[in-house]
PDB file of C-alpha atoms in Angstrom:
ATOM      1  CA  MET I   1      67.249 -17.436-105.369  1.00 47.00           C
ATOM      2  CA  ILE I   2      66.383 -16.034-101.950  1.00 56.00           C
ATOM      3  CA  SER I   3      65.359 -19.258-100.236  1.00 62.00           C
ATOM      4  CA  LYS I   4      68.038 -21.419-101.827  1.00 69.00           C
ATOM      5  CA  HIS I   5      71.489 -20.228-102.853  1.00 70.00           C
ATOM      6  CA  THR I   6      72.109 -20.625-106.563  1.00 77.00           C
ATOM      7  CA  ASN I   7      73.950 -18.716-109.219  1.00 82.00           C
ATOM      8  CA  ARG I   8      71.700 -19.859-112.061  1.00 84.00           C
ATOM      9  CA  ALA I   9      68.862 -17.463-112.770  1.00 88.00           C
ATOM     10  CA  ILE I  10      67.107 -19.599-115.352  1.00 91.00           C
ATOM     11  CA  TYR I  11      63.867 -17.637-115.674  1.00 93.00           C
ATOM     12  CA  THR I  12      65.682 -14.310-115.777  1.00 94.00           C
ATOM     13  CA  LYS I  13      67.961 -15.615-118.513  1.00 96.00           C
ATOM     14  CA  TYR I  14      65.007 -16.853-120.590  1.00 97.00           C
ATOM     15  CA  CYS I  15      63.192 -13.555-120.094  1.00 97.00           C
ATOM     16  CA  PHE I  16      66.117 -11.495-121.379  1.00 97.00           C
ATOM     17  CA  MET I  17      66.754 -13.930-124.234  1.00 97.00           C
ATOM     18  CA  THR I  18      63.118 -13.467-125.248  1.00 98.00           C
ATOM     19  CA  LEU I  19      63.457  -9.683-125.022  1.00 97.00           C
ATOM     20  CA  LEU I  20      66.627  -9.768-127.110  1.00 98.00           C
ATOM     21  CA  THR I  21      65.059 -11.981-129.765  1.00 98.00           C
ATOM     22  CA  THR I  22      61.915  -9.867-129.904  1.00 97.00           C
ATOM     23  CA  ASN I  23      63.876  -6.630-130.252  1.00 97.00           C
ATOM     24  CA  VAL I  24      66.023  -8.052-133.054  1.00 97.00           C
ATOM     25  CA  PHE I  25      62.910  -9.346-134.808  1.00 96.00           C
ATOM     26  CA  LEU I  26      61.210  -5.940-134.501  1.00 95.00           C
ATOM     27  CA  VAL I  27      64.279  -4.152-135.881  1.00 95.00           C
ATOM     28  CA  PHE I  28      64.289  -6.350-138.973  1.00 93.00           C
ATOM     29  CA  LEU I  29      60.534  -6.031-139.300  1.00 92.00           C
ATOM     30  CA  SER I  30      60.706  -2.240-138.980  1.00 89.00           C
ATOM     31  CA  LEU I  31      63.532  -1.804-141.464  1.00 88.00           C
ATOM     32  CA  PHE I  32      62.878  -4.415-144.119  1.00 87.00           C
ATOM     33  CA  SER I  33      59.106  -4.766-144.115  1.00 84.00           C
ATOM     34  CA  PRO I  34      56.286  -2.439-145.158  1.00 88.00           C
ATOM     35  CA  VAL I  35      54.356  -3.090-141.920  1.00 89.00           C
ATOM     36  CA  PHE I  36      55.904  -0.169-140.003  1.00 88.00           C
ATOM     37  CA  SER I  37      52.664   1.807-139.990  1.00 87.00           C
ATOM     38  CA  GLN I  38      50.745  -1.251-138.736  1.00 90.00           C
ATOM     39  CA  LEU I  39      53.240  -1.916-135.934  1.00 88.00           C
ATOM     40  CA  TYR I  40      53.398   1.723-134.853  1.00 89.00           C
ATOM     41  CA  PRO I  41      50.113   3.400-135.876  1.00 89.00           C
ATOM     42  CA  PHE I  42      50.796   6.344-133.560  1.00 91.00           C
ATOM     43  CA  LEU I  43      53.858   7.377-135.610  1.00 87.00           C
ATOM     44  CA  VAL I  44      54.072   8.853-139.091  1.00 88.00           C
ATOM     45  CA  ASN I  45      55.777   6.525-141.544  1.00 81.00           C
ATOM     46  CA  GLN I  46      58.880   8.669-142.110  1.00 87.00           C
ATOM     47  CA  ALA I  47      62.603   8.109-141.838  1.00 88.00           C
ATOM     48  CA  LYS I  48      62.791  10.045-138.550  1.00 92.00           C
ATOM     49  CA  SER I  49      60.192   7.791-136.967  1.00 91.00           C
ATOM     50  CA  GLN I  50      61.999   4.688-138.151  1.00 92.00           C
ATOM     51  CA  VAL I  51      65.298   5.975-136.772  1.00 94.00           C
ATOM     52  CA  LEU I  52      63.631   6.673-133.426  1.00 94.00           C
ATOM     53  CA  ILE I  53      62.120   3.195-133.198  1.00 94.00           C
ATOM     54  CA  VAL I  54      65.301   1.448-134.334  1.00 95.00           C
ATOM     55  CA  SER I  55      67.306   3.488-131.805  1.00 97.00           C
ATOM     56  CA  ILE I  56      64.998   2.495-128.960  1.00 97.00           C
ATOM     57  CA  LEU I  57      65.110  -1.145-130.042  1.00 97.00           C
ATOM     58  CA  ALA I  58      68.917  -1.003-130.373  1.00 98.00           C
ATOM     59  CA  ILE I  59      69.176   0.297-126.804  1.00 98.00           C
ATOM     60  CA  GLY I  60      66.977  -2.606-125.717  1.00 97.00           C
ATOM     61  CA  ILE I  61      69.216  -5.048-127.590  1.00 98.00           C
ATOM     62  CA  LEU I  62      72.313  -3.552-125.984  1.00 98.00           C
ATOM     63  CA  LEU I  63      70.873  -3.668-122.461  1.00 98.00           C
ATOM     64  CA  SER I  64      69.599  -7.222-122.886  1.00 98.00           C
ATOM     65  CA  SER I  65      73.004  -8.312-124.175  1.00 98.00           C
ATOM     66  CA  ILE I  66      74.786  -6.696-121.234  1.00 97.00           C
ATOM     67  CA  ILE I  67      72.459  -8.342-118.739  1.00 96.00           C
ATOM     68  CA  LEU I  68      72.848 -11.746-120.410  1.00 97.00           C
ATOM     69  CA  TYR I  69      76.626 -11.317-120.270  1.00 96.00           C
ATOM     70  CA  ARG I  70      76.436 -10.438-116.563  1.00 94.00           C
ATOM     71  CA  LEU I  71      74.208 -13.456-115.894  1.00 94.00           C
ATOM     72  CA  HIS I  72      76.771 -15.619-117.681  1.00 93.00           C
ATOM     73  CA  GLN I  73      79.519 -14.214-115.454  1.00 92.00           C
ATOM     74  CA  ILE I  74      77.454 -14.857-112.332  1.00 89.00           C
ATOM     75  CA  GLN I  75      76.681 -18.413-113.386  1.00 90.00           C
ATOM     76  CA  TYR I  76      80.380 -19.251-113.770  1.00 90.00           C
ATOM     77  CA  ASN I  77      81.524 -17.211-110.714  1.00 88.00           C
ATOM     78  CA  GLU I  78      83.473 -14.719-112.797  1.00 89.00           C
ATOM     79  CA  ASP I  79      81.759 -11.553-111.578  1.00 88.00           C
ATOM     80  CA  LYS I  80      83.406  -8.910-109.384  1.00 90.00           C
ATOM     81  CA  HIS I  81      81.018  -9.380-106.480  1.00 88.00           C
ATOM     82  CA  TYR I  82      81.845 -13.060-106.188  1.00 86.00           C
ATOM     83  CA  GLN I  83      85.554 -12.244-106.090  1.00 88.00           C
ATOM     84  CA  ARG I  84      84.938  -9.648-103.351  1.00 90.00           C
ATOM     85  CA  ILE I  85      82.948 -12.145-101.299  1.00 87.00           C
ATOM     86  CA  LYS I  86      85.730 -14.736-101.610  1.00 87.00           C
ATOM     87  CA  LYS I  87      88.353 -12.195-100.495  1.00 90.00           C
ATOM     88  CA  TYR I  88      86.160 -11.226 -97.549  1.00 91.00           C
ATOM     89  CA  GLU I  89      85.720 -14.888 -96.561  1.00 88.00           C
ATOM     90  CA  GLU I  90      89.491 -15.386 -96.692  1.00 89.00           C
ATOM     91  CA  ILE I  91      90.033 -12.410 -94.398  1.00 90.00           C
ATOM     92  CA  ILE I  92      87.372 -13.633 -91.974  1.00 90.00           C
ATOM     93  CA  HIS I  93      88.774 -17.182 -91.778  1.00 83.00           C
ATOM     94  CA  VAL I  94      92.412 -16.202 -91.337  1.00 67.00           C
TER      95      VAL I  94
END
């Protein structure tokens, strides 16, 4: 994106889609599968540990979703920064 102007961050989008999918998969695996102790051998297989892991994964899901939404806005020129740049260009050219 530095050498050539574009508003499509393809690799970034795929990276965060992969993170989102992985986090969702791990949440379902942690909650509905008996492999919790194999996935997280450093934690005791208790409800508190599962809540901690699911909370961390939920934060990851939330952040990935927010970033994907922002990337969508950037791709279609709906973000605030694009609007500010357009207003600045109008002021400069007047």
